[in-house]
Short mmCIF file of C-alpha atoms in Angstrom, two decimals:
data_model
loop_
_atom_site.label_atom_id
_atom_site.label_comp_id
_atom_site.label_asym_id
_atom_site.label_seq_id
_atom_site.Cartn_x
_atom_site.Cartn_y
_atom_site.Cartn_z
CA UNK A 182 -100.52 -23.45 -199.30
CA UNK A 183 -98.24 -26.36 -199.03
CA UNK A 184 -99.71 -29.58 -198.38
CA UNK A 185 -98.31 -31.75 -195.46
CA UNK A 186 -95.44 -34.42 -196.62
CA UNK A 187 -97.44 -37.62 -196.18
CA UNK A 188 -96.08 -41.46 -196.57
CA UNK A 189 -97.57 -43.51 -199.53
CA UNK A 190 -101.46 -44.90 -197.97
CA UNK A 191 -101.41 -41.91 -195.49
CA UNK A 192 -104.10 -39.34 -196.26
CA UNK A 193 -104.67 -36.22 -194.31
CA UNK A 194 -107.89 -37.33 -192.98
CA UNK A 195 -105.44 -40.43 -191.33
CA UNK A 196 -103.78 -37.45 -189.01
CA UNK A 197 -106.56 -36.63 -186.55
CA UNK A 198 -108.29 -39.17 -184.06
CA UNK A 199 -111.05 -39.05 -184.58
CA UNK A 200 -110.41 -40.55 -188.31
CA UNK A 201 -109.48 -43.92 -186.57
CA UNK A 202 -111.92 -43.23 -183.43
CA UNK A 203 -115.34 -43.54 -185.90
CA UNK A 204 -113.88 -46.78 -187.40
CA UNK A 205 -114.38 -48.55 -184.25
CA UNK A 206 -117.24 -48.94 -181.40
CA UNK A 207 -117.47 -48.75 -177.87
CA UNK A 208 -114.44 -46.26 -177.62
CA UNK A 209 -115.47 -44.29 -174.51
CA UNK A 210 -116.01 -47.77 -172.62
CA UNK A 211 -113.66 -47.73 -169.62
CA UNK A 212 -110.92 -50.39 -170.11
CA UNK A 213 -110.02 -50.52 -166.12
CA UNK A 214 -110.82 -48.21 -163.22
CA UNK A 215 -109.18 -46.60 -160.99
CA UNK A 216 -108.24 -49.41 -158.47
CA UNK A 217 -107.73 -51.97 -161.04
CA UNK A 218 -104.97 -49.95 -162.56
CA UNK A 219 -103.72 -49.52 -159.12
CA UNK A 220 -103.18 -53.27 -159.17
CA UNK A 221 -101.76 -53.15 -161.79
CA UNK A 222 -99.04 -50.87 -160.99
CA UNK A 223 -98.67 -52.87 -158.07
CA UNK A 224 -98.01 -55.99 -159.87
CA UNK A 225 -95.38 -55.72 -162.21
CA UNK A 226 -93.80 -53.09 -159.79
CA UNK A 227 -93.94 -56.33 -157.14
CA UNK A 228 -93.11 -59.34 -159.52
CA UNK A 229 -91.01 -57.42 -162.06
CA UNK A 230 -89.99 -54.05 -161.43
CA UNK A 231 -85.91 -54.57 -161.06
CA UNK A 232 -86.50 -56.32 -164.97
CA UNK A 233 -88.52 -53.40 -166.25
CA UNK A 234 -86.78 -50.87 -163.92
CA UNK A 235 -90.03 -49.70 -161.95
CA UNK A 236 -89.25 -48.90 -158.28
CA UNK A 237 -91.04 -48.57 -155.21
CA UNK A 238 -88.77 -45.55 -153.64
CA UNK A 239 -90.34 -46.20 -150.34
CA UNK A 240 -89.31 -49.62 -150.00
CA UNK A 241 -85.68 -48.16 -150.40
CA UNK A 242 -83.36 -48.62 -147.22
CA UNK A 243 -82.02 -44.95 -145.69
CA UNK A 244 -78.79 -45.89 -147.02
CA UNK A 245 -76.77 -47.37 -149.06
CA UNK A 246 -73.28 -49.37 -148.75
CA UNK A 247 -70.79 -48.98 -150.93
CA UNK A 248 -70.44 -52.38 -152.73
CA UNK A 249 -74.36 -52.12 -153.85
CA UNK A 250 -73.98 -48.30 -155.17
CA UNK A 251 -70.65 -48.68 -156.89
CA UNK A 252 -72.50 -52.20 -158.73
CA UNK A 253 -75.63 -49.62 -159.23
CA UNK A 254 -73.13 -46.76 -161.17
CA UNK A 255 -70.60 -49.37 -162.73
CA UNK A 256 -73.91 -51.45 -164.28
CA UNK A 257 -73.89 -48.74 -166.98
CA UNK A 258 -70.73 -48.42 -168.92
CA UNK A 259 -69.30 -47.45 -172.33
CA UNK A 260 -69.12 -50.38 -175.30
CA UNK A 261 -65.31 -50.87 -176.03
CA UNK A 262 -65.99 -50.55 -179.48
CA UNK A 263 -64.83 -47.49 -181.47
CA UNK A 264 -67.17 -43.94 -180.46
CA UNK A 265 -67.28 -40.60 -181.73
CA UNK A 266 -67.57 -37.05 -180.30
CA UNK A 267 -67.82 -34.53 -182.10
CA UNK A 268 -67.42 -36.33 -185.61
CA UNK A 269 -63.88 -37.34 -184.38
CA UNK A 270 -63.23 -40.90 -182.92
CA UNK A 271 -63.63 -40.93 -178.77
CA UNK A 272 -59.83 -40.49 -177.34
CA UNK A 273 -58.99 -42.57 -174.12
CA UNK A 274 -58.27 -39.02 -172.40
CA UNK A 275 -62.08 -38.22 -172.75
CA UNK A 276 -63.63 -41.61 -171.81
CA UNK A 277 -60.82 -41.41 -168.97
CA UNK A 278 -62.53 -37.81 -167.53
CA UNK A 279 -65.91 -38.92 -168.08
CA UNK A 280 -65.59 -42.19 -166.02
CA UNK A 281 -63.39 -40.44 -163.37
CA UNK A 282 -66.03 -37.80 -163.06
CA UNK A 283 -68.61 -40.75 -161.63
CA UNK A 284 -66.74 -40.51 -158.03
CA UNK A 285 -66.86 -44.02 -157.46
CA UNK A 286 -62.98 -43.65 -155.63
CA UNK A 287 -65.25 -41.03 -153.06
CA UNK A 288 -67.80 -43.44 -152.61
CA UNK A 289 -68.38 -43.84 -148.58
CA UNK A 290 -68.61 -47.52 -146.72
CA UNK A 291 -72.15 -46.59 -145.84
CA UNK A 292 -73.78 -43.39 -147.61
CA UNK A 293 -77.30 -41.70 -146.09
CA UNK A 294 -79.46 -41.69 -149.14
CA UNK A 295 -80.85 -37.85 -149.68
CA UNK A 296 -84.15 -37.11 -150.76
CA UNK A 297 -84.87 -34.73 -153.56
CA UNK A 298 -87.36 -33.13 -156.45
CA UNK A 299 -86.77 -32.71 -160.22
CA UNK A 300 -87.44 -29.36 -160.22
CA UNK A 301 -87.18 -28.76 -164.22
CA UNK A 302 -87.57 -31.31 -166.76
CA UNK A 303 -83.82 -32.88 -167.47
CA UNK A 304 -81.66 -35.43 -169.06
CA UNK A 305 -80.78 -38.65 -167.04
CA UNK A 306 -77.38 -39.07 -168.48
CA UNK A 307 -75.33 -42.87 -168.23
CA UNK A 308 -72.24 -40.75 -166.77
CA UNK A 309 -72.27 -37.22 -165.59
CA UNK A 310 -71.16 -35.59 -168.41
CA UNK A 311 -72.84 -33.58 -171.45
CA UNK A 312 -70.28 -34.67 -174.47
CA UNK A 313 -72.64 -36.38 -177.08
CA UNK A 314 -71.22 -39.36 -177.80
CA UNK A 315 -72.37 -41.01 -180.85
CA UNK A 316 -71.86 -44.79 -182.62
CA UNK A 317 -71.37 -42.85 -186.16
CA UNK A 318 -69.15 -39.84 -186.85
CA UNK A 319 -72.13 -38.34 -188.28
CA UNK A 320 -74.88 -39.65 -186.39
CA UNK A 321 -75.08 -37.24 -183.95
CA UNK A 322 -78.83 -37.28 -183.00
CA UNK A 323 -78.23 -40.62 -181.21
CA UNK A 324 -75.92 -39.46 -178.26
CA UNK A 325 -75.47 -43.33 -176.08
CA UNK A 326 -75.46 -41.23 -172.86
CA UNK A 327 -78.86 -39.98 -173.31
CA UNK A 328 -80.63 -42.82 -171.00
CA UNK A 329 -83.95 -40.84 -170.63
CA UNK A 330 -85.66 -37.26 -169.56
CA UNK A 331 -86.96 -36.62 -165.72
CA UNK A 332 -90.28 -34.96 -165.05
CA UNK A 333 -90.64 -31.89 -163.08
CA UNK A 334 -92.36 -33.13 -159.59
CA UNK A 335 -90.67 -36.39 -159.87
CA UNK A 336 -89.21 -37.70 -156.34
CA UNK A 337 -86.09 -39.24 -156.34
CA UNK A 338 -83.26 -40.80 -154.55
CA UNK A 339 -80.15 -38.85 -154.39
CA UNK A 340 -76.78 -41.27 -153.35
CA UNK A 341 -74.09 -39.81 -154.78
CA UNK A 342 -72.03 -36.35 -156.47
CA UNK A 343 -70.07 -36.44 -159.00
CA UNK A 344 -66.56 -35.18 -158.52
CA UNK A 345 -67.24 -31.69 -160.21
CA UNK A 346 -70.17 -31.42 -158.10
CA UNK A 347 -72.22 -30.62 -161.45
CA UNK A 348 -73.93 -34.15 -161.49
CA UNK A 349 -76.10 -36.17 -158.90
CA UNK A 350 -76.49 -39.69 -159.45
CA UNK A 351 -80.23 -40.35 -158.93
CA UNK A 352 -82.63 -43.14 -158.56
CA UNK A 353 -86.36 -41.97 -159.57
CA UNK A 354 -89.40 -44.47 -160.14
CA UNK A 355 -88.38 -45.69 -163.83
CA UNK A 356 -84.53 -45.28 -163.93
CA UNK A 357 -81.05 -44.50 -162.34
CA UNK A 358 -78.50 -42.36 -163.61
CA UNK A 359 -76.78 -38.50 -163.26
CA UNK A 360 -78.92 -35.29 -163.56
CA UNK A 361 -77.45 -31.92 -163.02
CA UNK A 362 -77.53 -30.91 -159.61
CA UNK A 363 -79.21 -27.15 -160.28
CA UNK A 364 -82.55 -29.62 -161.56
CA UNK A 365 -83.04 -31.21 -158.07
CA UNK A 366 -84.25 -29.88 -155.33
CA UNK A 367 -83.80 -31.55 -151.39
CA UNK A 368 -85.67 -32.19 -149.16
CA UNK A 369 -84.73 -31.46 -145.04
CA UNK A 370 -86.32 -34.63 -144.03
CA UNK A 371 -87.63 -38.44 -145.74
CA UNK A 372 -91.21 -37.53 -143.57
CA UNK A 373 -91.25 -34.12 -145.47
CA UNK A 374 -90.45 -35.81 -148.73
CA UNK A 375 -93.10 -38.40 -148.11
CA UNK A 376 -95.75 -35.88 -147.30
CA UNK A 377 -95.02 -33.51 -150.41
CA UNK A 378 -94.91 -36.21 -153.31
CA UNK A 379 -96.73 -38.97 -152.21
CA UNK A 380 -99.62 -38.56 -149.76
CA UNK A 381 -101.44 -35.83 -152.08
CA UNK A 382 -101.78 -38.24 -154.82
CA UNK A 383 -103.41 -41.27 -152.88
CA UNK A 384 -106.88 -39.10 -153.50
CA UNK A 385 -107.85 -38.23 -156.62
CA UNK A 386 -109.20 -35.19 -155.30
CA UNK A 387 -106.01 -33.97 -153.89
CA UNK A 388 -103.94 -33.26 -157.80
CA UNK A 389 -103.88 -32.42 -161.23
CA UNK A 390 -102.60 -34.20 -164.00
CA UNK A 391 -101.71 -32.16 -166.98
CA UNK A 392 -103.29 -33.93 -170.25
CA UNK A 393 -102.16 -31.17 -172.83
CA UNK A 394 -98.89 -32.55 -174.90
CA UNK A 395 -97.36 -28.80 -173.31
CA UNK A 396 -98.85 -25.72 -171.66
CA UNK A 397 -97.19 -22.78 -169.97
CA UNK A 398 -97.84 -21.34 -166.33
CA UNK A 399 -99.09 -17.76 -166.31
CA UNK A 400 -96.48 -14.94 -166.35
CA UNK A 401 -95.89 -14.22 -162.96
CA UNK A 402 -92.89 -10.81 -162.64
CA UNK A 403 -93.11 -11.67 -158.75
CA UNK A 404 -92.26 -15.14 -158.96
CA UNK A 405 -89.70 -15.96 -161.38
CA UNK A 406 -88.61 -19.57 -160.73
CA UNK A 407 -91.99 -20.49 -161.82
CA UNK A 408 -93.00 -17.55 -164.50
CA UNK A 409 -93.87 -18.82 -168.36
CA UNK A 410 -92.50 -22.72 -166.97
CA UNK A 411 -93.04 -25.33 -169.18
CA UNK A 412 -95.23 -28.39 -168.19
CA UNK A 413 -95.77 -31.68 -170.29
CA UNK A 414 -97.79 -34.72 -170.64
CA UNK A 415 -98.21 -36.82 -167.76
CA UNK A 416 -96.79 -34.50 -164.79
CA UNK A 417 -98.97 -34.70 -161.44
CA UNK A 418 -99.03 -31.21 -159.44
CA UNK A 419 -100.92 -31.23 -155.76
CA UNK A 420 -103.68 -29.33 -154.89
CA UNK A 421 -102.59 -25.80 -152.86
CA UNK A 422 -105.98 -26.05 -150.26
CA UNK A 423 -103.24 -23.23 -148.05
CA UNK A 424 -104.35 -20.35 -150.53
CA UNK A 425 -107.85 -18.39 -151.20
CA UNK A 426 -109.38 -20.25 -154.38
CA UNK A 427 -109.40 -18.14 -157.68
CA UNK A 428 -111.54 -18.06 -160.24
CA UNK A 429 -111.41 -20.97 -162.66
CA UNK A 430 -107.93 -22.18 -162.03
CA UNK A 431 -106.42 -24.74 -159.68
CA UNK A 432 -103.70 -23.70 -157.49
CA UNK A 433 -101.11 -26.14 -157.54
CA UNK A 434 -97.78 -26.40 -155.81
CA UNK A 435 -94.56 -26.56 -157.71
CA UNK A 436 -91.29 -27.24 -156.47
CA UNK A 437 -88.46 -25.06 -156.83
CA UNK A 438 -84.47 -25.48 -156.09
CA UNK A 439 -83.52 -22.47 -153.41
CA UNK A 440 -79.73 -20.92 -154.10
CA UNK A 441 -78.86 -23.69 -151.29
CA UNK A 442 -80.23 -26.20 -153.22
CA UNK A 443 -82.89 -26.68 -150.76
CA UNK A 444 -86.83 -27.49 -151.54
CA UNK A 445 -89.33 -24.50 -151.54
CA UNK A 446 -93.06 -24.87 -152.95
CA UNK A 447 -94.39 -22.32 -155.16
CA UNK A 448 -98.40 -21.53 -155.92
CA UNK A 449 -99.03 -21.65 -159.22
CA UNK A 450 -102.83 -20.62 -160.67
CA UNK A 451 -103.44 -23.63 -163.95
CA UNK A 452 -106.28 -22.19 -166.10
CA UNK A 453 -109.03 -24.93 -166.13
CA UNK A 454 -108.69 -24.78 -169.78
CA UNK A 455 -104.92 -24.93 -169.83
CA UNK A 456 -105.49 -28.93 -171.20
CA UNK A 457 -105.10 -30.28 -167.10
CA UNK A 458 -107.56 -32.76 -165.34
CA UNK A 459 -108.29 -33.05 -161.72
CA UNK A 460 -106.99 -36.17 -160.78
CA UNK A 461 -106.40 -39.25 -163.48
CA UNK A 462 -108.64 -39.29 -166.96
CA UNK A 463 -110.79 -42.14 -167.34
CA UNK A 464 -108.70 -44.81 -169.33
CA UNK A 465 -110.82 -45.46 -172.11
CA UNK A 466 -109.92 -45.85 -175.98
CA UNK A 467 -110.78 -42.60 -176.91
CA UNK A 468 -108.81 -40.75 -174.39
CA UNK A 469 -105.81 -42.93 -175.72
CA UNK A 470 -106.11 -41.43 -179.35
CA UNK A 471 -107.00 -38.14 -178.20
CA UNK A 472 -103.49 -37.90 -176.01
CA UNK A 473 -101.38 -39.00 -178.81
CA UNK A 474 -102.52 -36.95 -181.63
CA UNK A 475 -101.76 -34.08 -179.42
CA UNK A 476 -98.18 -34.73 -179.77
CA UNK A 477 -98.26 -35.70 -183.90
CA UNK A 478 -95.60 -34.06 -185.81
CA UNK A 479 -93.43 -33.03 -182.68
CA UNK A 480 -89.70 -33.27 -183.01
CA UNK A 481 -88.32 -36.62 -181.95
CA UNK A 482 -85.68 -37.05 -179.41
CA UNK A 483 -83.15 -39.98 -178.13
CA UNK A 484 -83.60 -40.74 -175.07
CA UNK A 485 -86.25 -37.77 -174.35
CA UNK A 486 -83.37 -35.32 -175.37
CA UNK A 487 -84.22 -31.79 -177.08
CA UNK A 488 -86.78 -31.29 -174.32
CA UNK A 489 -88.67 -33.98 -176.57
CA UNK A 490 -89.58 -37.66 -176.63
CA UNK A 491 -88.72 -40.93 -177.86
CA UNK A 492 -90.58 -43.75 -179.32
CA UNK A 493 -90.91 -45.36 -175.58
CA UNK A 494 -91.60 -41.93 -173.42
CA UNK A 495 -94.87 -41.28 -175.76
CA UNK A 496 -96.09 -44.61 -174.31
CA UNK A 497 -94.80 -44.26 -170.91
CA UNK A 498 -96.12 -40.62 -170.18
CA UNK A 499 -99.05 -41.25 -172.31
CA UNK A 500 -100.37 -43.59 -169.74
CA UNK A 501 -99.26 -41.63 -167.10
CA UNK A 502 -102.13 -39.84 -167.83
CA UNK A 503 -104.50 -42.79 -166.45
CA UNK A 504 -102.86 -43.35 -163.41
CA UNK A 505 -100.35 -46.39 -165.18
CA UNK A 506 -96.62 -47.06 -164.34
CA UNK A 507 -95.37 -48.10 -167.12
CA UNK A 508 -91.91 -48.93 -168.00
CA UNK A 509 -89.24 -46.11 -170.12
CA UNK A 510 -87.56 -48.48 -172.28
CA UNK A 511 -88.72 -50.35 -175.56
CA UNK A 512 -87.48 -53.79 -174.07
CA UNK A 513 -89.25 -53.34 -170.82
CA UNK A 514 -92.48 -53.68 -171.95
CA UNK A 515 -92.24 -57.63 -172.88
CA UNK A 516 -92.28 -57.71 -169.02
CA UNK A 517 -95.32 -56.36 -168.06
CA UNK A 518 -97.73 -58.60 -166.13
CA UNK A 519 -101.27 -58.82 -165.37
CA UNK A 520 -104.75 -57.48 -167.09
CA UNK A 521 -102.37 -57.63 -169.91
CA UNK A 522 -103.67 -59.23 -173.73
CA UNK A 523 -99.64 -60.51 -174.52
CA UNK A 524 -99.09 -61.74 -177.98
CA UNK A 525 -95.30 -62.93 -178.82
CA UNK A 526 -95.73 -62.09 -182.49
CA UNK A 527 -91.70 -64.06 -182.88
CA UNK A 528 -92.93 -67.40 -183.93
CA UNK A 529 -96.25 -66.00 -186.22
CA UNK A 530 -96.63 -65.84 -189.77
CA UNK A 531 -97.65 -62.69 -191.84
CA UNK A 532 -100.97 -63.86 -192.04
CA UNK A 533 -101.30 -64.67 -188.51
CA UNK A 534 -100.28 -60.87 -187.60
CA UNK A 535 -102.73 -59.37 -190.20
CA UNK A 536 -105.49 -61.32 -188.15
CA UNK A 537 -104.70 -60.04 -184.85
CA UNK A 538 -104.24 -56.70 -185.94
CA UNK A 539 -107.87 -56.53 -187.59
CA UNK A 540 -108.79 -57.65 -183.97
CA UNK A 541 -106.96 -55.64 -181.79
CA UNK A 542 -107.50 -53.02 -179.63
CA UNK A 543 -106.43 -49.44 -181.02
CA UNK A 544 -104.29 -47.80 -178.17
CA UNK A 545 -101.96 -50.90 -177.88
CA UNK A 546 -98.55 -51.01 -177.55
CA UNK A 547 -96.24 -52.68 -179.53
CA UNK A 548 -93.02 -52.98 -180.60
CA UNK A 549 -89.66 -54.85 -180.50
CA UNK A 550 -86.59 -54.35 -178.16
CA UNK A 551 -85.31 -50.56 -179.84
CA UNK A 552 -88.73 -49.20 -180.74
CA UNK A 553 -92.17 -49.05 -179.58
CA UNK A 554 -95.59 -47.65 -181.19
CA UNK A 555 -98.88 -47.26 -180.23
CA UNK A 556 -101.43 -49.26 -182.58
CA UNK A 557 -104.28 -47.25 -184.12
CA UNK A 558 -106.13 -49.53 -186.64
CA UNK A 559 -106.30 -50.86 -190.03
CA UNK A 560 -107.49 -49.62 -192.94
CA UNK A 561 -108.00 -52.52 -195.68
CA UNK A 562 -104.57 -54.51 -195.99
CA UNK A 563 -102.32 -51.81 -193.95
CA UNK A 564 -101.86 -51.34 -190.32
CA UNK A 565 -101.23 -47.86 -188.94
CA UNK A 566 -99.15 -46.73 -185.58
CA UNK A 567 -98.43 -43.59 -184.34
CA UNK A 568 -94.76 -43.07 -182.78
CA UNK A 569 -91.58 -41.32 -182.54
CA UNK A 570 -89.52 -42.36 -184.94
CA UNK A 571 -85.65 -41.24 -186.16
CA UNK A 572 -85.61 -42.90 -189.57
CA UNK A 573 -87.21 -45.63 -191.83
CA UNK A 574 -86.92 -46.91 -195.20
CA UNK A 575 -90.09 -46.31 -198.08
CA UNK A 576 -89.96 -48.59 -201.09
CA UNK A 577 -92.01 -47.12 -204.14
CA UNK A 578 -92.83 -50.82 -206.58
CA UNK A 579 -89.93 -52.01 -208.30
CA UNK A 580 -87.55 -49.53 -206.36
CA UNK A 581 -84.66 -49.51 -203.98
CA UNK A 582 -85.81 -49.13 -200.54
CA UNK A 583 -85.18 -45.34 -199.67
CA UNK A 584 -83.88 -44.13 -196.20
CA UNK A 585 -85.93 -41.43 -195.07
CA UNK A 586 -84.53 -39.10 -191.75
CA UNK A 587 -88.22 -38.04 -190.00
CA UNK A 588 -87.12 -37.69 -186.44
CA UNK A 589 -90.30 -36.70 -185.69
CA UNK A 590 -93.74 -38.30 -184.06
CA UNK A 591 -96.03 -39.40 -187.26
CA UNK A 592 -98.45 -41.82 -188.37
CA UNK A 593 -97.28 -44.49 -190.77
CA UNK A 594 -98.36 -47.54 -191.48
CA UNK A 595 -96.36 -50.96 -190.69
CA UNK A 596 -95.17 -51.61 -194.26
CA UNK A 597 -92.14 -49.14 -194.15
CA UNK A 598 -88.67 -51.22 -193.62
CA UNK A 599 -85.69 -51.14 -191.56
CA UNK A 600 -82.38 -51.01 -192.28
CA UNK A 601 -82.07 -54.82 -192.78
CA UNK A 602 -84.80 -54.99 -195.36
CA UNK A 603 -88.01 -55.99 -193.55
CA UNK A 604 -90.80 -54.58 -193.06
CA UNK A 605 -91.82 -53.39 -189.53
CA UNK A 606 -94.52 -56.37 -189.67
CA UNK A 607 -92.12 -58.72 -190.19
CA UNK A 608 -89.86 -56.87 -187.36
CA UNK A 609 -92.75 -56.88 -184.42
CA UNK A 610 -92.33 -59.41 -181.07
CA UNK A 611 -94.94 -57.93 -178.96
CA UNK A 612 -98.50 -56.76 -178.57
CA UNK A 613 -99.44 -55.45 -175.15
CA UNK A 614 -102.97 -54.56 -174.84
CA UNK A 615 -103.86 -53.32 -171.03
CA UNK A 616 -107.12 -53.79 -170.21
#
């Protein structure tokens, strides 16, 4: 049998939780409860949400004038410098269709915002268009429309269509951009919309949260929107209390997109077993470990592309899992404000790191603006992370730092380079511990 590819001072023991969980005490101690996380989300939702792009959808206006939703579309835009597609270099009659295919000439004075469901997980795209653009001819993992991926049973905002009627440009609680119109769902009224995706989840009694990395809904010939359907990490699903009780399995409701594009709600029966939890888990230290190693050795993709994550969504739908709103993007997270341990590692020596580290909290996040990790502990001199990660450089004594391609979620410790030479140490500006 072959053995599993592991990074020098990785051992297999070092790729299951419970490894780093019997290092350390006190791990099933809860960090916050329920209402203090609600505060949380509250706060930096209230005092920094527009920097870290969390939004209160509620507090949204019925509509929209044009000035304020063209400066919303036009905020994301293509760098001038030279792009690929397709190995070859981007021609102006391509970045031409793609920005004409935004609308923004059919843009209304005043438009009545629409309210909708992702009804399948999708791709929030920077303009509504599926070319992969790429900053290499032949790096074309990293496609620079890719902004993030949209949950299934996510509300959202719906203001505008693109001109071949294939996009919508969306607002949902942690980012704007285009998602194919067959993914969303409407709703008939903002009162119906209210009732479907927010009310149920004030009571923890009232929803699921699915705690698996993936599971599958039962096969179901009779209703085929829903049959085999894929659910992930971090997705909420209401209660059905309108149908008979079976036996142990929830009955959830799932939105599905009608041929008129209309809302409809589907029962669904979740095995108890499935990997789902009725209402949020308790946020403790263990349950932190114990939700990432699901995902270890899953393919890694930009921007939650591939039907996959990122280094940032691990974090972000991690902690969905507790109840926290946290923000998508690696740079977002040196915003987040209160119960927060902050450490700006810029200004610290190596030494000084290595001493916090040996202190801190596994389950922390930490990164630098382009890649975030979750912290897991030390063992002697290293310091080990788990994350989603493209590439990396390895440098065996007295070598040439080597470029390894993982594109995958692993565990490695924080002696492995970038590009430039240093060491991901040396690279680190933040620490966020939430508790």
């Amino acid at each position: 049998m072959t053995d599993v590819a592991l990074l020098p001072g990785t051992t297999n023991e070092m790729l299951e939780a419970e490894y780093w969980l019997n290092r350390i005490a006190d791990t099933d101690r809860v960090l916050m409860n329920e209402n203090m996380i609600l505060q949380f989300n509250h706060k930096n939702v209230k005092e920094a949400g527009e920097q870290m792009k969390r939004y209160n959808l509620l507090e949204f206006g019925e509509s929209i004038d044009r000035e304020d939703l063209v400066s919303m579309i036009s905020a994301m835009d293509l760098p001038d410098e030279t792009l690929y597609c397709g190995g070859r270099e981007l021609e102006d009659s391509i970045r031409i269709e793609i920005s004409d295919n935004r609308n923004l000439s059919g843009v209304p004075f005043n438009t009545p915002v629409r309210y909708g469901v992702c009804t399948r997980r999708s791709s929030i795209r920077m303009f509504p268009s599926y070319r992969n653009i790429n900053e290499a001819p032949d790096d074309i993992d990293t496609d620079i429309l890719q902004c993030s991926a949209i949950l299934i049973n996510e509300p959202v905002l719906v203001l505008l269509e693109s001109s071949d009627r294939h996009f919508l440009f969306i607002r949902c609680s942690y980012y704007d951009g285009w998602v194919s119109t067959e993914a969303i769902a409407f709703c008939k009224e903002r009162s119906m919309w209210i009732d479907l995706f927010y009310t149920p989840y004030k009571t923890m009694d009232d929803f699921i949260v699915v705690t698996a990395n993936r599971i599958c809904l039962p096969y179901h010939q009779e209703q085929p929107d829903i049959s085999l359907l894929e659910l992930t990490m971090g997705m909420r699903f209401a209660i059905d209390r309108s149908v008979k009780n079976i036996w142990n399995n929830y009955v959830v409701r799932i939105p599905v997109r009608s041929q008129n594009g209309d809302l409809k709600m589907e029962s669904a029966s979740i095995p108890v077993s499935s990997g789902i939890h009725r209402g949020y888990i308790s946020y403790t230290t263990s349950n932190v470990l114990k939700l990432a190693f699901q995902t270890l050795g899953e393919p890694y993709g930009w921007g939650g592309s591939a039907d996959t994550r990122d280094c940032s969504s691990l974090a972000m739908e991690l902690y969905r899992c507790f109840g926290f709103q946290l923000p998508r993007d690696s740079w977002s997270f040196a915003y987040l404000r209160g119960c927060v341990s902050y450490t700006d590692f810029r200004d610290m020596t190596i030494k000084d790191r290595e001493d916090l580290f040996r202190k801190l909290r596994p389950g922390a996040i930490i990164g630098w603006p382009g890649h975030t990790m979750l912290y897991i502990g030390h063992v002697e001199e290293r310091f080990y992370v788990i994350n989603y990660v493209g590439h990396f450089s390895v440098r065996k004594q007295g070598a040439v730092p080597k470029r390894l391609k993982v594109n995958m979620c692993m565990v490695n410790d924080l002696n492995v380079e970038r590009d430039n030479g240093l060491t991901w140490l040396e690279t680190l500006q933040y620490v966020k511990s939430i508790e």
